[in-house]
mmCIF file of C-alpha atoms and ligand atoms in Angstrom:
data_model
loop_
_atom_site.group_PDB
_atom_site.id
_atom_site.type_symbol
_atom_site.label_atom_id
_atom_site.label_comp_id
_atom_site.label_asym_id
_atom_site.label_seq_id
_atom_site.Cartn_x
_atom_site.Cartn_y
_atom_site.Cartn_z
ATOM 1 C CA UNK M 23 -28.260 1.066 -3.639
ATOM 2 C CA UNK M 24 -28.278 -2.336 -5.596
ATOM 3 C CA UNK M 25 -25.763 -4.891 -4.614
ATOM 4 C CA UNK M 26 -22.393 -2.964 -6.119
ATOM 5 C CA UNK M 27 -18.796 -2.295 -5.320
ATOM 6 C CA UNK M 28 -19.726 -0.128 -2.501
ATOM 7 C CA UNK M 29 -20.822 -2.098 0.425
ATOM 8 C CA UNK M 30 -20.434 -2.992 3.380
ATOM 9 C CA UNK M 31 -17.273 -5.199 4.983
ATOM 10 C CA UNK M 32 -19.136 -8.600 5.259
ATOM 11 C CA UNK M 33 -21.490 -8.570 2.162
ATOM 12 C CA UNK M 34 -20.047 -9.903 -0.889
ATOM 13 C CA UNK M 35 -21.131 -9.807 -4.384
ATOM 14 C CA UNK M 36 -23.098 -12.796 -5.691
ATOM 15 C CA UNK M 37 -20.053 -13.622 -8.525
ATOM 16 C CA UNK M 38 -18.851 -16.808 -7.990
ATOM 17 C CA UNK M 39 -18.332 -18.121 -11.464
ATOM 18 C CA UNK M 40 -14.566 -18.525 -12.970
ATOM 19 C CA UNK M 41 -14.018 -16.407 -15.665
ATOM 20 C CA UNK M 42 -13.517 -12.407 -14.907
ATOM 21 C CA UNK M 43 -16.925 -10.579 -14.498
ATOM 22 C CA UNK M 44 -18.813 -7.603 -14.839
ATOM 23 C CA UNK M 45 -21.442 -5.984 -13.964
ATOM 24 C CA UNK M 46 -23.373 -2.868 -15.080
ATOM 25 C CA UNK M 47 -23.834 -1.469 -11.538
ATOM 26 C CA UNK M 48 -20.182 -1.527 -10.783
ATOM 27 C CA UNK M 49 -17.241 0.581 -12.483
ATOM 28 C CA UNK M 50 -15.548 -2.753 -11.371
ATOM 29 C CA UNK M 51 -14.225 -6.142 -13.289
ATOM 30 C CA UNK M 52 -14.222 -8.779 -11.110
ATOM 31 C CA UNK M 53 -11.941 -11.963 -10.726
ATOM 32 C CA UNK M 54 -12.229 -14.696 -8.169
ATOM 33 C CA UNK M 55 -8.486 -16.293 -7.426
ATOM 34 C CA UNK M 56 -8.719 -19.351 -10.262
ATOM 35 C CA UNK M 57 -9.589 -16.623 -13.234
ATOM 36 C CA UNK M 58 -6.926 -14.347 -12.248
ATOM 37 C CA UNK M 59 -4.490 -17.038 -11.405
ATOM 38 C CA UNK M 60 -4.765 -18.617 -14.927
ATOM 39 C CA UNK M 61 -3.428 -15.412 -16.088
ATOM 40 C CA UNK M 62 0.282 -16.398 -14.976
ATOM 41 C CA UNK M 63 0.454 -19.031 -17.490
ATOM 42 C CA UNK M 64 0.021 -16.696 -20.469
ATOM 43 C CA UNK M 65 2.558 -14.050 -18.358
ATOM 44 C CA UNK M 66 5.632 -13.097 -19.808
ATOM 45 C CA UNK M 67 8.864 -13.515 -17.467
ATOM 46 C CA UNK M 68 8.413 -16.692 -15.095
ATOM 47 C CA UNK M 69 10.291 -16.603 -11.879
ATOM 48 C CA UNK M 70 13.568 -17.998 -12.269
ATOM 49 C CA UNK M 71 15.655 -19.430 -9.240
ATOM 50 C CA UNK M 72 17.467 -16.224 -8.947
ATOM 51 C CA UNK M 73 14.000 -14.282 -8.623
ATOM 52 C CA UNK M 74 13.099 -16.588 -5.825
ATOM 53 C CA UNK M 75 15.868 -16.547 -3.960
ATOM 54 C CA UNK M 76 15.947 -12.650 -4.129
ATOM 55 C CA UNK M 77 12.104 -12.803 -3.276
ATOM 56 C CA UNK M 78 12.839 -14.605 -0.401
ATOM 57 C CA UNK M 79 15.354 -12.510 0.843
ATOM 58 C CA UNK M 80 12.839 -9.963 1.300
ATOM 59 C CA UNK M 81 12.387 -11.838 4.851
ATOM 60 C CA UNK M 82 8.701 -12.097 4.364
ATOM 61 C CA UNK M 83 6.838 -15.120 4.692
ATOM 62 C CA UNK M 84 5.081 -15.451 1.545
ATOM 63 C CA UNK M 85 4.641 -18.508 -0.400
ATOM 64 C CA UNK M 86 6.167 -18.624 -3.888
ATOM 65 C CA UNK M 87 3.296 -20.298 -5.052
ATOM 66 C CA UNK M 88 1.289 -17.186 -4.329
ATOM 67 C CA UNK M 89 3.883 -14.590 -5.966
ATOM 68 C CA UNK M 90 3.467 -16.611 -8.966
ATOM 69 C CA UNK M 91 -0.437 -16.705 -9.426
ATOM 70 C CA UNK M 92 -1.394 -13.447 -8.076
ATOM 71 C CA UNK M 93 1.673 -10.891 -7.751
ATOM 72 C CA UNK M 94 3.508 -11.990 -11.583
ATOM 73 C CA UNK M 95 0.154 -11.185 -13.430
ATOM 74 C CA UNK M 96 -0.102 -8.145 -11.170
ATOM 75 C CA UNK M 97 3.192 -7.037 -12.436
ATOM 76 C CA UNK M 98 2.560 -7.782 -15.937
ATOM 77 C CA UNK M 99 -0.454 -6.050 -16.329
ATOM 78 C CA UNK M 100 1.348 -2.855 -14.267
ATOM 79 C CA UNK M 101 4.011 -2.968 -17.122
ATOM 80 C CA UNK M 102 1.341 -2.713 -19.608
ATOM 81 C CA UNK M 103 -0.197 0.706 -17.830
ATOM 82 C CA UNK M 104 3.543 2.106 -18.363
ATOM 83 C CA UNK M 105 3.930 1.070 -21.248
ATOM 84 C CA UNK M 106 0.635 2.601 -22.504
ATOM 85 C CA UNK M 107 1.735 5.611 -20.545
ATOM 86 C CA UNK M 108 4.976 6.219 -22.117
ATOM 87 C CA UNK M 109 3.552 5.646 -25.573
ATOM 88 C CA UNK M 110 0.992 7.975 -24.598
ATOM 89 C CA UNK M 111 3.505 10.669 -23.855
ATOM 90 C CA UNK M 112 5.135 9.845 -27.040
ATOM 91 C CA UNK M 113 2.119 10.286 -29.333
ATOM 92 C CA UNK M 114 1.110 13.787 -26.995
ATOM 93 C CA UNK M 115 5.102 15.291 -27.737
ATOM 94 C CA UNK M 116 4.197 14.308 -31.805
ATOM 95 C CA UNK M 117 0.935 16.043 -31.392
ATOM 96 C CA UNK M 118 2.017 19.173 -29.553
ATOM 97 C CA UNK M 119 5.742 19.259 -31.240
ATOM 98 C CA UNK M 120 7.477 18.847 -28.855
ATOM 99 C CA UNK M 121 10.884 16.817 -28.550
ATOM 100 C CA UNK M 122 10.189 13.156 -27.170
ATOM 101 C CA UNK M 123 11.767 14.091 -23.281
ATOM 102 C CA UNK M 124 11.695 11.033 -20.840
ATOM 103 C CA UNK M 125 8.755 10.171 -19.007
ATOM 104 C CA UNK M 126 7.622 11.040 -15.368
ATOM 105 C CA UNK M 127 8.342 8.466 -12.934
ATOM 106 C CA UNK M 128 4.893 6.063 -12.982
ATOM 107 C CA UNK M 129 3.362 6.567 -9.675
ATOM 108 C CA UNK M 130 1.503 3.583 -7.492
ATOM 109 C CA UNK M 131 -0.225 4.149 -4.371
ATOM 110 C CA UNK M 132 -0.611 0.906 -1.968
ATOM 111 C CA UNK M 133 -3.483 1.360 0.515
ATOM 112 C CA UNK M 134 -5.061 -0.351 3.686
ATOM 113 C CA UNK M 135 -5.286 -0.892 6.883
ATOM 114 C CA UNK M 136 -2.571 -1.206 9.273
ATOM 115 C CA UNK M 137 -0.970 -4.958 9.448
ATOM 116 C CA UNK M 138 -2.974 -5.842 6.051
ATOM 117 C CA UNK M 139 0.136 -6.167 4.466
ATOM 118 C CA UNK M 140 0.600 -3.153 1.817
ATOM 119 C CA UNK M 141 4.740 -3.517 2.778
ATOM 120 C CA UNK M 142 4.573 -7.406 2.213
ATOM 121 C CA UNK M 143 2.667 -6.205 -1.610
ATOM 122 C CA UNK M 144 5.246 -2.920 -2.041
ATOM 123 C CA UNK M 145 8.593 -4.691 -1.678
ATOM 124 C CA UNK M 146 7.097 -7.814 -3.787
ATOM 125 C CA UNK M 147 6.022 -5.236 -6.130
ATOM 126 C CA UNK M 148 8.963 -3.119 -6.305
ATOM 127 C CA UNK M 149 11.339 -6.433 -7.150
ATOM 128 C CA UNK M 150 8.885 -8.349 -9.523
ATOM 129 C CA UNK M 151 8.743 -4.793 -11.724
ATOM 130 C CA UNK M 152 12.574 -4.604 -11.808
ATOM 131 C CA UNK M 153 12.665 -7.222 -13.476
ATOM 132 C CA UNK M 154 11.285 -5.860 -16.818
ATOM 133 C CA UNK M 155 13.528 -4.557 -18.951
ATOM 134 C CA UNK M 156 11.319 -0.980 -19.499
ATOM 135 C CA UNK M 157 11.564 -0.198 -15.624
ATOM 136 C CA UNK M 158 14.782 -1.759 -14.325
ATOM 137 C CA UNK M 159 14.649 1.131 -11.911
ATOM 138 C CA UNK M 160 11.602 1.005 -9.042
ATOM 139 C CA UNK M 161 11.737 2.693 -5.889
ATOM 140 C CA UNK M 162 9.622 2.240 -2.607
ATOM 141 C CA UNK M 163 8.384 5.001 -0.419
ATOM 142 C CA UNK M 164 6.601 4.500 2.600
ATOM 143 C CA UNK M 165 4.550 7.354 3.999
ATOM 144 C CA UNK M 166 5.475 7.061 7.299
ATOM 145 C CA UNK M 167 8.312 9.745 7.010
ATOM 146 C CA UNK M 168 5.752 12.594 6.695
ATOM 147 C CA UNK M 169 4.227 11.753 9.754
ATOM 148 C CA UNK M 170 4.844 14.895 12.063
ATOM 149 C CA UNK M 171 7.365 14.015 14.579
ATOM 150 C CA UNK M 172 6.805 12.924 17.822
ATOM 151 C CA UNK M 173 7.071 16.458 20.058
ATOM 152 C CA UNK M 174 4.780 18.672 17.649
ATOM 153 C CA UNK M 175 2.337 15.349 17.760
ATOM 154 C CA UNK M 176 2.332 15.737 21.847
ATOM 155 C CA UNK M 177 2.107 19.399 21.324
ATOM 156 C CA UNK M 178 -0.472 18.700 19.267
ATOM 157 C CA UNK M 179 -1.678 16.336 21.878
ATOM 158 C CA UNK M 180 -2.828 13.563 19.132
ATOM 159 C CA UNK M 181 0.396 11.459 20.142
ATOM 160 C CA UNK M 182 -2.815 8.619 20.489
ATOM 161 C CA UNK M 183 -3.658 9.786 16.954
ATOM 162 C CA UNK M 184 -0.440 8.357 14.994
ATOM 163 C CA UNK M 185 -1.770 7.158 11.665
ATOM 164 C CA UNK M 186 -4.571 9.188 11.630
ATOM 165 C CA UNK M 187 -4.838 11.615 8.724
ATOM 166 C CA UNK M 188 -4.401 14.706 11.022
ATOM 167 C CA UNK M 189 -1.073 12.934 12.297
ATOM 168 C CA UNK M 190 0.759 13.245 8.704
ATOM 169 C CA UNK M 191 2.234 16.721 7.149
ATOM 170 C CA UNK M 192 -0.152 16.238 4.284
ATOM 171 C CA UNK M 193 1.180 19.214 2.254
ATOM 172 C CA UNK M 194 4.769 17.825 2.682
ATOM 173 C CA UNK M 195 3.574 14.380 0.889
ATOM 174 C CA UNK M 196 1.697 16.762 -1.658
ATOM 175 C CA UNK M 197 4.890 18.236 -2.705
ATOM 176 C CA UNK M 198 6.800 15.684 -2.824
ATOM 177 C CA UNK M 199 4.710 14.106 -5.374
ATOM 178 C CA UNK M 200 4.053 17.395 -6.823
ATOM 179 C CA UNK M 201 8.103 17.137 -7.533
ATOM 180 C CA UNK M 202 7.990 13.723 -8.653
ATOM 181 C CA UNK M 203 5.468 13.903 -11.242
ATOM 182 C CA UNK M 204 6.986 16.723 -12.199
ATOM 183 C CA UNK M 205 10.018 14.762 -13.057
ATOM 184 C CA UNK M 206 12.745 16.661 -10.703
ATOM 185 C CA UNK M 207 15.886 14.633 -9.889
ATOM 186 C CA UNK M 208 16.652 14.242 -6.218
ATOM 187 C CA UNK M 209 13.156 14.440 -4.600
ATOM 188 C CA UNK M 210 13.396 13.648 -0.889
ATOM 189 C CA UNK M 211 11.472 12.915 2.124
ATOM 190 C CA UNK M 212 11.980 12.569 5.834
ATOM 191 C CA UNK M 213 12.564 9.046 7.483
ATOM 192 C CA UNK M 214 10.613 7.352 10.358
ATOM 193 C CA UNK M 215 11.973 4.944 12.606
ATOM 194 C CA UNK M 216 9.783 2.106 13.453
ATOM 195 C CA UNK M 217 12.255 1.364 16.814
ATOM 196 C CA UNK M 218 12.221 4.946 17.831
ATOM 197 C CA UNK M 219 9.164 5.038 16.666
ATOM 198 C CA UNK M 220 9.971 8.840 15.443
ATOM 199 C CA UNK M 221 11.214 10.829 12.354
ATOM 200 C CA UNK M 222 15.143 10.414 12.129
ATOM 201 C CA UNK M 223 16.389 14.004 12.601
ATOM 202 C CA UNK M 224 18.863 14.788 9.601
ATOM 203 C CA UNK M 225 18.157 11.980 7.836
ATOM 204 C CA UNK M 226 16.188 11.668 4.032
ATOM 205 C CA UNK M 227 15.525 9.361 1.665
ATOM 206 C CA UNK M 228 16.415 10.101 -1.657
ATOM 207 C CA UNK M 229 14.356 9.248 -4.935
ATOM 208 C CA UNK M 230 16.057 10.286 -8.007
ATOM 209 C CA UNK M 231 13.656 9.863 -11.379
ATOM 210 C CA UNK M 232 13.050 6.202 -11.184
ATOM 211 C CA UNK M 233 10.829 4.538 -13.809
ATOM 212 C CA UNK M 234 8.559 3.301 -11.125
ATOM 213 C CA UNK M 235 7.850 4.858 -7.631
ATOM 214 C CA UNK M 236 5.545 2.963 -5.331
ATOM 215 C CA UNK M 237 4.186 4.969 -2.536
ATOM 216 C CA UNK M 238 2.601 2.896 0.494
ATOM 217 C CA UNK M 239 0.627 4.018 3.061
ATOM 218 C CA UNK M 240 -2.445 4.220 5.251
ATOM 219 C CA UNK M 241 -3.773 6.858 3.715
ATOM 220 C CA UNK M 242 -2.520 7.815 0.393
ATOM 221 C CA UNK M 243 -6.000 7.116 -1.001
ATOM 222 C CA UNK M 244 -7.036 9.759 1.142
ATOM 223 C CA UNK M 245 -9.213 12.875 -0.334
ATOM 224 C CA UNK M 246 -8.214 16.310 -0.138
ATOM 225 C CA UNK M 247 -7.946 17.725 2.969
ATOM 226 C CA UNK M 248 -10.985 20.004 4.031
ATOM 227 C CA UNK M 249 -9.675 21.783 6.786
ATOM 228 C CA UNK M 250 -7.667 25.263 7.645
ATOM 229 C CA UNK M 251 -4.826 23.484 6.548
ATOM 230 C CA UNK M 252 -5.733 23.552 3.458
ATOM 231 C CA UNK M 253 -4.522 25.876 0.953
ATOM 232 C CA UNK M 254 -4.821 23.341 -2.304
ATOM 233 C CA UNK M 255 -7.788 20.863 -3.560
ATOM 234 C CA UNK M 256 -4.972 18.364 -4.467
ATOM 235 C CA UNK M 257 -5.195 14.891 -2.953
ATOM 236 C CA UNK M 258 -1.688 12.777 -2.742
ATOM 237 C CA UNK M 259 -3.858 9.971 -5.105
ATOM 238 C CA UNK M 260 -4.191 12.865 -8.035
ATOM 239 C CA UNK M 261 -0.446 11.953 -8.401
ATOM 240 C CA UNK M 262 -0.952 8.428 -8.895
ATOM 241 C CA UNK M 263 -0.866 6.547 -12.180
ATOM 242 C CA UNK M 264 -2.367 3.492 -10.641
ATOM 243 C CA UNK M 265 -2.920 2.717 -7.585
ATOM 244 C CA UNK M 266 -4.161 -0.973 -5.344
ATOM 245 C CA UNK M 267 -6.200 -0.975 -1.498
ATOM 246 C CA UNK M 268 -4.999 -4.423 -0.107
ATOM 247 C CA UNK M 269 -8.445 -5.826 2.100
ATOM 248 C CA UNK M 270 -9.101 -8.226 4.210
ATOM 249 C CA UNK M 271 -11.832 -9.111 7.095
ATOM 250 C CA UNK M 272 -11.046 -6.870 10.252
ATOM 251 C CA UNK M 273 -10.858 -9.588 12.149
ATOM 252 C CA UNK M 274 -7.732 -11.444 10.196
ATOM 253 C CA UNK M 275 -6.209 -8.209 10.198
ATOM 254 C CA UNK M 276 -6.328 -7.945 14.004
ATOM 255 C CA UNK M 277 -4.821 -11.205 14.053
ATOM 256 C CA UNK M 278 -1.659 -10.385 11.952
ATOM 257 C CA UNK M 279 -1.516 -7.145 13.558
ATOM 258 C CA UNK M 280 -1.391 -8.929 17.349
ATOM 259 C CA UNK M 281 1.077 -11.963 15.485
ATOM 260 C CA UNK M 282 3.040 -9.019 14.695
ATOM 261 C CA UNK M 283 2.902 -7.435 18.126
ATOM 262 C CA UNK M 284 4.264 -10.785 19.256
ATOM 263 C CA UNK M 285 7.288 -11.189 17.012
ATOM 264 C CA UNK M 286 8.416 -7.865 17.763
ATOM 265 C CA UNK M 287 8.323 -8.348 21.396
ATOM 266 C CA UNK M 288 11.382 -11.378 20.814
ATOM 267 C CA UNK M 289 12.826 -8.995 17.863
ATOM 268 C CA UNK M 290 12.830 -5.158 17.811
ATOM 269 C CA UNK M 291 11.293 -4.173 20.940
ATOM 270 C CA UNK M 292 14.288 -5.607 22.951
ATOM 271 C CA UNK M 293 16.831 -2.900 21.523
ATOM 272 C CA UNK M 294 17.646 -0.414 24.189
ATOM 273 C CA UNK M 295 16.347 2.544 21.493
ATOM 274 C CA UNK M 296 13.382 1.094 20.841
ATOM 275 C CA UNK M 297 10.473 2.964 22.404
ATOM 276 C CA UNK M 298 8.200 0.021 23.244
ATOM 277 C CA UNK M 299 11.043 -1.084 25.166
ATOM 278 C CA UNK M 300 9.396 -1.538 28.146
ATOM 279 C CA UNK M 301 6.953 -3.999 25.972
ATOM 280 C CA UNK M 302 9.629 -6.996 25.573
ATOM 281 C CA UNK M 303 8.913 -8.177 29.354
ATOM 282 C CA UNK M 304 5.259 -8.233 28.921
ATOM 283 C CA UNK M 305 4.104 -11.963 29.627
ATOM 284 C CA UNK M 306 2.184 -13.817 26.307
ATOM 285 C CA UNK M 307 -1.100 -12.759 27.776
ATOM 286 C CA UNK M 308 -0.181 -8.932 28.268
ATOM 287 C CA UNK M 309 1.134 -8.625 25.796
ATOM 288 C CA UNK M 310 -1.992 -10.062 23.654
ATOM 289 C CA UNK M 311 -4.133 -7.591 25.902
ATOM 290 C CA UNK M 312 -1.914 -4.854 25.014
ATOM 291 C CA UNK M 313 -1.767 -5.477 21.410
ATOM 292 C CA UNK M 314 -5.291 -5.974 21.129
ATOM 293 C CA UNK M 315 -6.319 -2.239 22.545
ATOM 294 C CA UNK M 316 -4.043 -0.556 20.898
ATOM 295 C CA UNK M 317 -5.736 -2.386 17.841
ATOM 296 C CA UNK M 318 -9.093 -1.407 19.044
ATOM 297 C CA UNK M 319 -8.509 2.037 19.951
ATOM 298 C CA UNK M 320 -6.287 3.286 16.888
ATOM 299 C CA UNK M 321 -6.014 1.235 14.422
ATOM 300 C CA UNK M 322 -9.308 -0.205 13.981
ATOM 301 C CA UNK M 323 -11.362 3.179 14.036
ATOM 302 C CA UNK M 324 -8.837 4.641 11.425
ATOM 303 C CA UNK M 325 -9.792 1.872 9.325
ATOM 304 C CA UNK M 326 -13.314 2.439 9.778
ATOM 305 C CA UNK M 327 -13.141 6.071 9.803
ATOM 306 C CA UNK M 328 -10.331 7.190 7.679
ATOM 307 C CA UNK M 329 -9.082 4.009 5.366
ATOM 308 C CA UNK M 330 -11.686 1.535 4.527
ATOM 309 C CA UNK M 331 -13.772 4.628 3.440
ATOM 310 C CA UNK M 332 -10.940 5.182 0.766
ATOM 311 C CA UNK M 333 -11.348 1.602 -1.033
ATOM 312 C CA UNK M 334 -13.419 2.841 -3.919
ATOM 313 C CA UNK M 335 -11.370 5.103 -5.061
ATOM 314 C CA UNK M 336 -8.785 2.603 -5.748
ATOM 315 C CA UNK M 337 -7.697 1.011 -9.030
ATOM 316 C CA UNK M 338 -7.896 -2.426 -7.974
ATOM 317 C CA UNK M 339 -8.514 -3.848 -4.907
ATOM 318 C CA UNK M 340 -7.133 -7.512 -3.874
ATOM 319 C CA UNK M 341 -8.872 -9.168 -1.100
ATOM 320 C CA UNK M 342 -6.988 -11.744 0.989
ATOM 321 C CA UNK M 343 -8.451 -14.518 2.918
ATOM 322 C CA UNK M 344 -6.930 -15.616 6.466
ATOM 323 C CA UNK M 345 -4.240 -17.097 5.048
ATOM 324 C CA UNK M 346 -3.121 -13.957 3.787
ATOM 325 C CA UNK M 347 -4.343 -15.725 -0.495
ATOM 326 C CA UNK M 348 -5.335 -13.415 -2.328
ATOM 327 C CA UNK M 349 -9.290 -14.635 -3.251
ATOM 328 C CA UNK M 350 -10.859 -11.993 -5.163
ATOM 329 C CA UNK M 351 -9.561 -8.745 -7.685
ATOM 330 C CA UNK M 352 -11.598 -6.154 -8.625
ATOM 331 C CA UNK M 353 -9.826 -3.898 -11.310
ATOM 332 C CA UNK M 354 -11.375 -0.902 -12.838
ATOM 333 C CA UNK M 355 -12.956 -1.119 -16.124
ATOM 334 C CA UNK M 356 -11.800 1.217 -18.549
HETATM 335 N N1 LIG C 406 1.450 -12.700 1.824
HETATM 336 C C1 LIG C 406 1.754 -12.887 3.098
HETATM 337 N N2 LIG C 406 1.971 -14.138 3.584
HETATM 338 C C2 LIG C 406 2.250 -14.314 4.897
HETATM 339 N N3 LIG C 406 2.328 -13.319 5.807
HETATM 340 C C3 LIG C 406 2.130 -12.064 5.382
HETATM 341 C C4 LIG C 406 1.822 -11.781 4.004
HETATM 342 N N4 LIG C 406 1.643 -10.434 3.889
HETATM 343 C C5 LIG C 406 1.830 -9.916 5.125
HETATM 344 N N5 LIG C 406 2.120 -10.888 6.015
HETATM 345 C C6 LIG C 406 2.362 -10.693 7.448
HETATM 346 O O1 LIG C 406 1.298 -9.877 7.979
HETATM 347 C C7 LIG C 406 1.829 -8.843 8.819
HETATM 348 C C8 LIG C 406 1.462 -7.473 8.268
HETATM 349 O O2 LIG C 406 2.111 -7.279 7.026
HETATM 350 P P1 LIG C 406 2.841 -5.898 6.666
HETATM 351 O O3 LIG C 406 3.267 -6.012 5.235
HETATM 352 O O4 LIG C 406 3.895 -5.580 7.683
HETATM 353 O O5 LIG C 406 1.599 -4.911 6.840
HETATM 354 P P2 LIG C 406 1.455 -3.325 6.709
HETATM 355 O O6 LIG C 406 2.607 -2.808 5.920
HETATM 356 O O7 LIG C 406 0.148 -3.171 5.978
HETATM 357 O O8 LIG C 406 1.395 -2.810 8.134
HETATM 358 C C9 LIG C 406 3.329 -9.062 8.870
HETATM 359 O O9 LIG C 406 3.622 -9.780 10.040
HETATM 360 C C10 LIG C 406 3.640 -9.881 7.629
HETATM 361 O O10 LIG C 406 4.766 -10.705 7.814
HETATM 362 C C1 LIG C 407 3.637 4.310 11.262
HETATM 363 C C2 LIG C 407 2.176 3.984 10.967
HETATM 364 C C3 LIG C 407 1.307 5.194 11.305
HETATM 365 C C4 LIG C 407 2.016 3.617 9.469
HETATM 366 O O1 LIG C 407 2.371 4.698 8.628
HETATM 367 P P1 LIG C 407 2.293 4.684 6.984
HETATM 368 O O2 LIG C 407 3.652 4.271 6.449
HETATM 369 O O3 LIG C 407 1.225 3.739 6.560
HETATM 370 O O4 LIG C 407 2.011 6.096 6.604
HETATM 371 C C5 LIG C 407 1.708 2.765 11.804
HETATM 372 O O5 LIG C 407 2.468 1.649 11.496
HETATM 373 C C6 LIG C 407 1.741 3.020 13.326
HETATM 374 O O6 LIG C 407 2.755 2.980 13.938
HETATM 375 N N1 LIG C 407 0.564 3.288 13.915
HETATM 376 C C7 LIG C 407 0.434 3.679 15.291
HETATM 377 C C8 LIG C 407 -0.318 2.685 16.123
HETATM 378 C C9 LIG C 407 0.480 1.400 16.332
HETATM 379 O O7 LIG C 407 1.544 1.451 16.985
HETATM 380 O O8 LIG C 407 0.060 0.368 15.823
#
């Protein structure tokens, strides 16, 4: 195949100019950081001091600098997918005479690898889209709660395989969405605790018809299932609206994921529930060592196997550098 959209991890296109591109051979528009940061200046809604502080609050280390070249435009141009959407609907109830009803929730799936930062993108996300007065209401789902829980995983005996598509109750997430989109009130899902590392028995979270739901996960990109299990053709991504695959080199992504690894040694590790417990007296070097094969043996070949695999299938894909800037946007032409 000609130099395209779908290649390999370390080859990258030849564009290298300023302004957005395309290119005949790819279903993709392309923008390197510059084009797609010159965007914010002709964006609606600037970040006030309010928005900062809130954005801060978030407790992630991102640079405001960043939010407002690359995540403002990325909201802006979301809001004009709803909008199209709504106005869509709108024109479809004239056609089919129908009463104008409210719209679905808008649906976006976040995708990548483990530690690539699709949680850092959601929560930015879910408060820079609040913030327009057509979806004051955005709600964040991660798919973690539809993992199966721990004992049917042992029973299963792919405890090792957390993560992995086999690991989730895929036709759970299905109907969830299926709900969503359907526009129910009072859709809910499990939760998963990252210190118990389990699902919280009796516990749910609740989404109740919000304008905007963002759904994050490893493998929401994922295509339908073709195993036993399978009694539908319906992938969770048939329910999105839009939806983004955060990238990065494997090798950064290690890195954050082993930085991680190290915070939460001094942080969450030490409670007495947490399950990695016995992690938060591992010395600096173990607990690199440790960090780094749990990298290499999970998460790694699910992101070869099961998630990088997915990245074409995605709306747009952003593609950060080591320093976690976003470099290069490919959104698909329509
Ligand atoms: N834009 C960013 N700037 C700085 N650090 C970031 C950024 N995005 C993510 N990180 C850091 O990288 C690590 C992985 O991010 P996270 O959002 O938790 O990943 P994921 O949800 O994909 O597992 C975290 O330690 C996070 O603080
Ligand atoms: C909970 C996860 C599977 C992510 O789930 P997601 O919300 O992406 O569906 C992942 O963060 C995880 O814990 N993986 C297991 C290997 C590890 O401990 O890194």
């Amino acid at each position: 195949m000609p130099e395209s959209f779908f290649e390999g991890e370390n080859s990258r296109s030849t564009f290298r100019a300023k302004g957005p591109q395309t290119s005949e051979r790819s279903p993709y528009q392309e923008f390197d950081r510059h084009s797609w940061a010159s965007l914010a200046s002709a964006t609606p809604l600037p970040l006030t001091e309010s928005d900062i502080r809130r954005l801060a609050g978030l407790g992630d280390p991102i640079d405001m600098r960043e939010v407002d070249a690359i995540y403002r435009p990325l909201s802006a141009l979301l809001q004009l997918y709803v909008n199209e959407q709504r106005s869509l609907a709108n024109s479809r109830a004239g056609f089919l005479r129908e009463p104008r009803g409210r719209t679905t929730p808008f649906v976006i799936g976040i995708a990548g690898s483990v530690a690539v930062g699709k949680s850092t993108v959601a929560r930015l996300l879910t408060e820079l889209m609040r913030r327009w007065p057509q979806t004051p209401k955005v709600e964040l789902l991660a798919t973690d709660g539809f993992l199966k829980p721990n004992a049917e995983l042992e029973r299963l005996g792919i405890m090792h395989r957390k993560g992995f598509p086999e690991s989730y109750d895929r036709r759970a997430l299905l109907r969830f969405l299926a709900a969503i989109k359907s526009g129910a009130p009072q859709v809910s899902a499990p939760v998963y605790s990252h210190v118990t590392y389990d699902i919280v028995p009796n516990e749910r979270n609740v989404v109740d018809q919000p304008d905007v739901l963002i759904v994050e996960g490893l493998n929401v990109l994922q295509p339908p299932l073709r195993s036993s299990e399978a009694s539908t053709a319906l992938g969770v991504s048939d329910f999105f609206d839009f939806s983004i695959y955060v990238d990065a080199r494997h090798e950064d992504i290690k890195n954050w994921y082993v930085d991680r690894f190290l915070r939460l040694r001094e942080t969450a590790f030490t409670s007495p529930k947490s399950y990695f417990r016995s992690y938060a007296g591992l010395t600096d070097q173990e607990a690199v060592a440790t960090a780094e094969r749990i990298w290499n043996d999970i998460n790694l070949v699910n992101l070869i196997e099961n998630i990088r695999p997915t990245r074409g299938r995605a709306t747009l894909v952003i593609t950060k550098n080591s320093a976690h800037r976003v470099n290069r946007l490919r959104l698909r032409k329509l």
